PDB file of C-alpha atoms in Angstrom:
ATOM      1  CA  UNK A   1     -24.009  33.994   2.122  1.00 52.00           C
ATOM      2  CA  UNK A   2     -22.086  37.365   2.244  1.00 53.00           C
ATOM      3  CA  UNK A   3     -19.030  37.970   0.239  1.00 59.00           C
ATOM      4  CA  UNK A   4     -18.314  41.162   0.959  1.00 69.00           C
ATOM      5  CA  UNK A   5     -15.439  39.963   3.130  1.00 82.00           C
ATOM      6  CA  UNK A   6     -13.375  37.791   1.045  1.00 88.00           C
ATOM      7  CA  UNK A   7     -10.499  37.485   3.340  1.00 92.00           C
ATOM      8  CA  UNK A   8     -12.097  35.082   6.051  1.00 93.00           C
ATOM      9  CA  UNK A   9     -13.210  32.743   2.973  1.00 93.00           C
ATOM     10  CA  UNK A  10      -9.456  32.791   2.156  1.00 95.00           C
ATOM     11  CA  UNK A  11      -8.508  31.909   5.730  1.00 96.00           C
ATOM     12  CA  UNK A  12     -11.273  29.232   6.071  1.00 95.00           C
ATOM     13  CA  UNK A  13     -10.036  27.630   2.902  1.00 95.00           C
ATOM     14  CA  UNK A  14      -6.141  27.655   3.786  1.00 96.00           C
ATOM     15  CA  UNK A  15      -7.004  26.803   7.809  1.00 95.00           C
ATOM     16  CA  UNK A  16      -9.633  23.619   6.310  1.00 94.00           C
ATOM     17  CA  UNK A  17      -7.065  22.515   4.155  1.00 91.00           C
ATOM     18  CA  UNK A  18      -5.318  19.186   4.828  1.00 85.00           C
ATOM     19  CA  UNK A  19      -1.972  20.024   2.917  1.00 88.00           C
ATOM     20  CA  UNK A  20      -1.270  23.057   1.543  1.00 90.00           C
ATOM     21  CA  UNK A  21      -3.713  24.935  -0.957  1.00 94.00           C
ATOM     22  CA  UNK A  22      -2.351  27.542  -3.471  1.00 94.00           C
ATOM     23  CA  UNK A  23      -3.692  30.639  -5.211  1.00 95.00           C
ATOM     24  CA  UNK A  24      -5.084  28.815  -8.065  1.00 95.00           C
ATOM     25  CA  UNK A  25      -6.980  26.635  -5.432  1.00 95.00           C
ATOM     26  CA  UNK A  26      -7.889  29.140  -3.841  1.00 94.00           C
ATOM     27  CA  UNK A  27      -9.156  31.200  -7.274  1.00 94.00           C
ATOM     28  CA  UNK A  28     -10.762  28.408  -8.602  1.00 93.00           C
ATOM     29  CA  UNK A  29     -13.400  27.695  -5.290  1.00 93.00           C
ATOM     30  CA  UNK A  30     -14.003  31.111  -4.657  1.00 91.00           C
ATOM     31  CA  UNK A  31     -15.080  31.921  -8.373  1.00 89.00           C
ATOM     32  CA  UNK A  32     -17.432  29.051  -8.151  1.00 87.00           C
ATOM     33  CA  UNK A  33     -19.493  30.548  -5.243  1.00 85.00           C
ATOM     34  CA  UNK A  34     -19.046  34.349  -6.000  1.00 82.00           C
ATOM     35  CA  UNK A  35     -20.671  36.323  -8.650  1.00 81.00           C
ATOM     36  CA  UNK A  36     -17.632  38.457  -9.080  1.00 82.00           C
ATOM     37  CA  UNK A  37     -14.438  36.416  -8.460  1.00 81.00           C
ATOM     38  CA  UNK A  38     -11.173  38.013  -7.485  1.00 88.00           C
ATOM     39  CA  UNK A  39      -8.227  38.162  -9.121  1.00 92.00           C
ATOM     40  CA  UNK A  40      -5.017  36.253  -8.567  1.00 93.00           C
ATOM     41  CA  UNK A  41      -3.101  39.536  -6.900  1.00 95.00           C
ATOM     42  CA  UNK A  42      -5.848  40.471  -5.043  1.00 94.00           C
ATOM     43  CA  UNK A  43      -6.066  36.944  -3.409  1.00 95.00           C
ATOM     44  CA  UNK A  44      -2.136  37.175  -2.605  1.00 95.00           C
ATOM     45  CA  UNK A  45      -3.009  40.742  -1.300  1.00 96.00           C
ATOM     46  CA  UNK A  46      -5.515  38.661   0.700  1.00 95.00           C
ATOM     47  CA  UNK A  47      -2.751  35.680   2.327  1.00 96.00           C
ATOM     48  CA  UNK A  48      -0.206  38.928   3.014  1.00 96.00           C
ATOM     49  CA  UNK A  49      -2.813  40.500   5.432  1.00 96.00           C
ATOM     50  CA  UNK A  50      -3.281  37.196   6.995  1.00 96.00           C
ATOM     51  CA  UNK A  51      -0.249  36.560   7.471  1.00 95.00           C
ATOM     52  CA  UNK A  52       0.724  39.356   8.863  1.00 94.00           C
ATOM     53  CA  UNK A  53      -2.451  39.040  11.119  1.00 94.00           C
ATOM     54  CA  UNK A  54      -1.531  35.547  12.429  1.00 94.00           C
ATOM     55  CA  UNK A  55       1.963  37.410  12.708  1.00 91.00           C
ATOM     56  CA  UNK A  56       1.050  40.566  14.955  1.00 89.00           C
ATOM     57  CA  UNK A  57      -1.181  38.200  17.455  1.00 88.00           C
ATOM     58  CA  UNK A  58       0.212  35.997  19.892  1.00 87.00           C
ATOM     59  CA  UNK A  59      -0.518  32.889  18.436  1.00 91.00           C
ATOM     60  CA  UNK A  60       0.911  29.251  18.641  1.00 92.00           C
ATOM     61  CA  UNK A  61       0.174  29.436  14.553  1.00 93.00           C
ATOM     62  CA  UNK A  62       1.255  31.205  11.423  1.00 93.00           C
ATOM     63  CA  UNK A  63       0.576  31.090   8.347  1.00 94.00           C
ATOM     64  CA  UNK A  64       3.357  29.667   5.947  1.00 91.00           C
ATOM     65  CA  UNK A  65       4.167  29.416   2.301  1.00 91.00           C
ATOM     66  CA  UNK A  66       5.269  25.436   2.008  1.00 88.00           C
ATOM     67  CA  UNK A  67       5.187  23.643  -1.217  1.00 83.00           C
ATOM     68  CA  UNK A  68       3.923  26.282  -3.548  1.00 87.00           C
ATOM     69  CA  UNK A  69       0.717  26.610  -1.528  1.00 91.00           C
ATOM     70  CA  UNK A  70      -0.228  27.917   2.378  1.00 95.00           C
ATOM     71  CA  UNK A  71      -0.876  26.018   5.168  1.00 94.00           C
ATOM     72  CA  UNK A  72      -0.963  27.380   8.779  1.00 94.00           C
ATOM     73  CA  UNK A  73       1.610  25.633  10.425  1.00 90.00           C
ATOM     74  CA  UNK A  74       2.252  25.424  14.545  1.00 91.00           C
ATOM     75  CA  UNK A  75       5.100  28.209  15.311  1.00 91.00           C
ATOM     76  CA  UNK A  76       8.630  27.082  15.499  1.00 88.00           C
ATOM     77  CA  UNK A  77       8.978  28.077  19.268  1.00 90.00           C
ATOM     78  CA  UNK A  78       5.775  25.149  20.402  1.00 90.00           C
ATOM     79  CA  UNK A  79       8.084  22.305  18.649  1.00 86.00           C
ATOM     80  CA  UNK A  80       8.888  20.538  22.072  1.00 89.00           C
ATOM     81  CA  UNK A  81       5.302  21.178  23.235  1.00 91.00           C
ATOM     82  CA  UNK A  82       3.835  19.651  20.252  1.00 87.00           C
ATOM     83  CA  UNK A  83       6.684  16.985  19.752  1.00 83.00           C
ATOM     84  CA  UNK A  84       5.335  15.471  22.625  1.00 85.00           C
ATOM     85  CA  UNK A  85       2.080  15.112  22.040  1.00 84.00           C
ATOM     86  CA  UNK A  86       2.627  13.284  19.447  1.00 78.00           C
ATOM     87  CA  UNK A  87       5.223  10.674  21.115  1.00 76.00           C
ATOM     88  CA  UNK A  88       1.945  10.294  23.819  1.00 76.00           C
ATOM     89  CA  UNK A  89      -0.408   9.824  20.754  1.00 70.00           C
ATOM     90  CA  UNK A  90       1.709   7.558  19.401  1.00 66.00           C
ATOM     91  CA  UNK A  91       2.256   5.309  22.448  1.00 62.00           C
ATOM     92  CA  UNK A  92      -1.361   5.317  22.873  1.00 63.00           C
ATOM     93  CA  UNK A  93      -2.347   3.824  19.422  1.00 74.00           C
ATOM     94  CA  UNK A  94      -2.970  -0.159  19.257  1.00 83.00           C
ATOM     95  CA  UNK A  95      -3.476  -2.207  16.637  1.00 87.00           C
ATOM     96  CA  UNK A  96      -5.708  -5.137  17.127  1.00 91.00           C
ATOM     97  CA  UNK A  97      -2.900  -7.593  16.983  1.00 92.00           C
ATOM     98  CA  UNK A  98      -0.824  -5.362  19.454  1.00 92.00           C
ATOM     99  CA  UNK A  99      -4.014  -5.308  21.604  1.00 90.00           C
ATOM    100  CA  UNK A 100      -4.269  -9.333  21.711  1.00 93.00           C
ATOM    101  CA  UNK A 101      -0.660  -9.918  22.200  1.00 95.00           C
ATOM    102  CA  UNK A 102      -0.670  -7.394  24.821  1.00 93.00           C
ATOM    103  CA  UNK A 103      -3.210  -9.293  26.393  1.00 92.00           C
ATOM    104  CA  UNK A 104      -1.806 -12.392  26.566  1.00 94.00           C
ATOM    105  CA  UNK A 105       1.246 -11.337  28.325  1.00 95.00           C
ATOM    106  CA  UNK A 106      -0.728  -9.536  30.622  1.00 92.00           C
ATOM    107  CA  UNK A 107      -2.878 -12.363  31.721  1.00 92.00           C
ATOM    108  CA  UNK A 108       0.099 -14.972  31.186  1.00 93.00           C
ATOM    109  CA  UNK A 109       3.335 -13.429  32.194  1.00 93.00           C
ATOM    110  CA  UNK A 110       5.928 -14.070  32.220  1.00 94.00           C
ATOM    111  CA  UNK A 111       5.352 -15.512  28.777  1.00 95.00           C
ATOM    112  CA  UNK A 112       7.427 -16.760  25.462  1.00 96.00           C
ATOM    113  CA  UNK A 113       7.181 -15.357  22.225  1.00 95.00           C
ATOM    114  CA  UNK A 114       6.508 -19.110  21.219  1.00 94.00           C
ATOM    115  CA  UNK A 115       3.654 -19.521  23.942  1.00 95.00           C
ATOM    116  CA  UNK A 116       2.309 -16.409  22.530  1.00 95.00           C
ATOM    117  CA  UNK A 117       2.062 -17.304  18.904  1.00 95.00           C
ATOM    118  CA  UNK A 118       0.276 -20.728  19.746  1.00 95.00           C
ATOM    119  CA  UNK A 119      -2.450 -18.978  21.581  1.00 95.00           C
ATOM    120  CA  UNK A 120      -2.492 -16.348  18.430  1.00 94.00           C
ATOM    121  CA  UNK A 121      -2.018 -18.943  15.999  1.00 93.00           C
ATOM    122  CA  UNK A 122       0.410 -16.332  13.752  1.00 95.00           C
ATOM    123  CA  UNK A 123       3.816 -15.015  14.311  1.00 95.00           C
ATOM    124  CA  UNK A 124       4.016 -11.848  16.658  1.00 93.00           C
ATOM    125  CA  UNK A 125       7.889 -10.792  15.792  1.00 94.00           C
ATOM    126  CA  UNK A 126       6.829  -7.402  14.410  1.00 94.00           C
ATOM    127  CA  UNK A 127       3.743  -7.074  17.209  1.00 94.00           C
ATOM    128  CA  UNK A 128       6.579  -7.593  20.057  1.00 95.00           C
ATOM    129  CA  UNK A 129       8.626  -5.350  18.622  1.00 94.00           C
ATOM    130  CA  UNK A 130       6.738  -2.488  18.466  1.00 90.00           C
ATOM    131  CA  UNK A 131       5.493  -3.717  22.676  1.00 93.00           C
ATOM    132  CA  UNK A 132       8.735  -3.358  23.212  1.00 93.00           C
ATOM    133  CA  UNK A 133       9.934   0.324  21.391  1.00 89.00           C
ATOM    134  CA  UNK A 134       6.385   1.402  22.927  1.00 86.00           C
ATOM    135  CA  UNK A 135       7.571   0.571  26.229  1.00 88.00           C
ATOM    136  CA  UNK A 136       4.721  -1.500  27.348  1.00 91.00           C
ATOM    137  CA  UNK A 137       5.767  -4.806  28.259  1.00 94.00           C
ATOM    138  CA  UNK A 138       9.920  -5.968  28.448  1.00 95.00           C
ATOM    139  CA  UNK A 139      12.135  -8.375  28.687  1.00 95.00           C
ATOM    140  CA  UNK A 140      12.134 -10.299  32.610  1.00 95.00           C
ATOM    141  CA  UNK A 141      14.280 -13.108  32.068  1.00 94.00           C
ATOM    142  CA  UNK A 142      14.912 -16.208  30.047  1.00 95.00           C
ATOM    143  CA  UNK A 143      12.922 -19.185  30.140  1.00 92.00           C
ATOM    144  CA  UNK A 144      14.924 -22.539  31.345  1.00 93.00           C
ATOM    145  CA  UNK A 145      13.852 -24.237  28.292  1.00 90.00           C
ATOM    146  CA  UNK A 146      15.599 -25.763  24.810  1.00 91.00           C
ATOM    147  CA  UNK A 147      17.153 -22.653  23.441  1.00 91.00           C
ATOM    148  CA  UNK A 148      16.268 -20.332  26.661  1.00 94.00           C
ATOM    149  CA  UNK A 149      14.288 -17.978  24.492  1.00 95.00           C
ATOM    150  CA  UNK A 150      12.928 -14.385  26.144  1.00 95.00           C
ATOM    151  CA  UNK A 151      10.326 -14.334  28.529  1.00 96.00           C
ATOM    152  CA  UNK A 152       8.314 -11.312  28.370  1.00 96.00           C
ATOM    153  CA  UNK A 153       5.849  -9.014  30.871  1.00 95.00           C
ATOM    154  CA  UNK A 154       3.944  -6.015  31.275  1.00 93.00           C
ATOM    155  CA  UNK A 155       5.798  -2.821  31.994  1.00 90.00           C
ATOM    156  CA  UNK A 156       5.079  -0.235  34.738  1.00 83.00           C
ATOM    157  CA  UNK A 157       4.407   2.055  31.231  1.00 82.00           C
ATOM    158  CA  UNK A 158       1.385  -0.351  30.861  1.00 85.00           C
ATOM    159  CA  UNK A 159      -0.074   0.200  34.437  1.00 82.00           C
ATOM    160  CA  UNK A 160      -0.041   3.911  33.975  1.00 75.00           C
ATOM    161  CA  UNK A 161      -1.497   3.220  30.110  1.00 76.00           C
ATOM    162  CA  UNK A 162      -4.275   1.386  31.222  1.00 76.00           C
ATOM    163  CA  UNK A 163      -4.700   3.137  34.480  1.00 70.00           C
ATOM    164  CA  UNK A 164      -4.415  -0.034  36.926  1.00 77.00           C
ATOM    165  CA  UNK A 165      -1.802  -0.813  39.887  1.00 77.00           C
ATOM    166  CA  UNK A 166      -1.606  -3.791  39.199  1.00 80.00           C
ATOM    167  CA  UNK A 167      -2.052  -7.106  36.990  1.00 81.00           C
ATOM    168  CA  UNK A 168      -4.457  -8.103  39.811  1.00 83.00           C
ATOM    169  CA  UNK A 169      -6.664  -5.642  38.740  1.00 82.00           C
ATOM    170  CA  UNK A 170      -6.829  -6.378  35.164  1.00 83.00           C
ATOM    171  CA  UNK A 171     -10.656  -7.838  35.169  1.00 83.00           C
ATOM    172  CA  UNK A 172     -11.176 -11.403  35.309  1.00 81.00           C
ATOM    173  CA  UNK A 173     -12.326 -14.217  32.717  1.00 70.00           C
ATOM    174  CA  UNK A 174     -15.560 -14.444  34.422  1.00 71.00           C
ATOM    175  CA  UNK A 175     -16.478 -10.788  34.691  1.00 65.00           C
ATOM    176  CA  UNK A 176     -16.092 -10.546  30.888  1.00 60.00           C
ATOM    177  CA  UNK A 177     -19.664 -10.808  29.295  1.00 58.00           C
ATOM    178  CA  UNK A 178     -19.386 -13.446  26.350  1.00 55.00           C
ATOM    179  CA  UNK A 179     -21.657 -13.567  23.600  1.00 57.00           C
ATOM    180  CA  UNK A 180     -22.309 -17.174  22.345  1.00 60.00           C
ATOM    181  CA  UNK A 181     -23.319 -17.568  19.302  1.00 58.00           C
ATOM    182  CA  UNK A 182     -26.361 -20.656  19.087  1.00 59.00           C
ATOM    183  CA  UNK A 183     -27.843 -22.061  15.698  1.00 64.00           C
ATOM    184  CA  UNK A 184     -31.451 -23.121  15.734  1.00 62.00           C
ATOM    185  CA  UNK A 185     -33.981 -22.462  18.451  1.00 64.00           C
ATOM    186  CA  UNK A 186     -33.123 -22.167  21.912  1.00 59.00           C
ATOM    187  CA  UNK A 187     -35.475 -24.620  24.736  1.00 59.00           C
ATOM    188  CA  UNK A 188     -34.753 -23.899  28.313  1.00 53.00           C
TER     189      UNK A 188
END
């Protein structure tokens, strides 16, 4: 490995970096792997021209000075761009519990949070909740029993999440393979 360029190890270190990664950092890896290691200015003469690089092109990233280290950060002007990816990210992530709950209503709406939790067997408040801020199922009505609690049902957010057009074609209990488990030996 060449080290005659000691710039681009500088950039791969600050771009592979998870948070940001200071001169020392940066001193201390590169004068494990080169024979003659650099000195702390030079290094800082090192971030300035990559900066200033990442600068001059037109590029949705720069390289910033946060938290006495670097870190290339996305550009200020790609906010609402990247905002939103991450509101779609974060719509699309399930936990397992949300994934069973979500289920159940699906298959069993309009449903109570009470009818729910007996099929789960544990309380779904939180699970609900987060349904509900993530836009996937809501609120369709009240149920006519003791304390008319909430009934609850699949949003048109969940059609376009799980690409169908309808609850009808959400697949069926008998096109699901099942795995049995069986002790001993099996005799047909």
């Amino acid at each position: 490995m060449s080290f005659e360029k000691p710039q681009i190890f500088i950039e791969a270190l600050i771009f592979a970096s998870d948070k940001s990664i200071t001169e020392e950092e940066i001193l201390q890896v590169l004068s494990d792997i080169m024979e003659d290691p650099l000195k702390i200015e030079e290094i800082r003469e090192h971030i300035e021209r990559i900066r200033v690089k990442y600068q001059e092109l037109d590029l949705a990233i720069e390289l910033v000075q946060i938290n006495g280290g670097y870190q290339f950060l996305t550009k200020k002007d790609y906010y609402q761009v990247v905002n939103q990816l991450q509101i779609q990210r974060s719509k699309k992530k399930l936990s397992q519990a949300a994934l069973e709950t979500l289920s159940i209503i699906a298959y069993k709406q309009p449903i109570t949070k009470l009818e729910v939790e007996q099929i789960r067997g544990v309380n779904c408040d939180y699970t609900v909740q987060k349904l509900l801020e993530k836009e996937l199922i809501s609120i369709s009505g009240k149920a006519d029993s003791v304390g008319k609690p909430l009934l609850y049902s699949t949003s048109s957010l969940f059609m376009d999440y799980f690409g169908i057009n309808s609850t009808k074609d959400l697949p069926q209990m008998n096109e699901l393979k099942s795995e049995t488990n069986t002790i001993g030996e099996q005799t047909e």
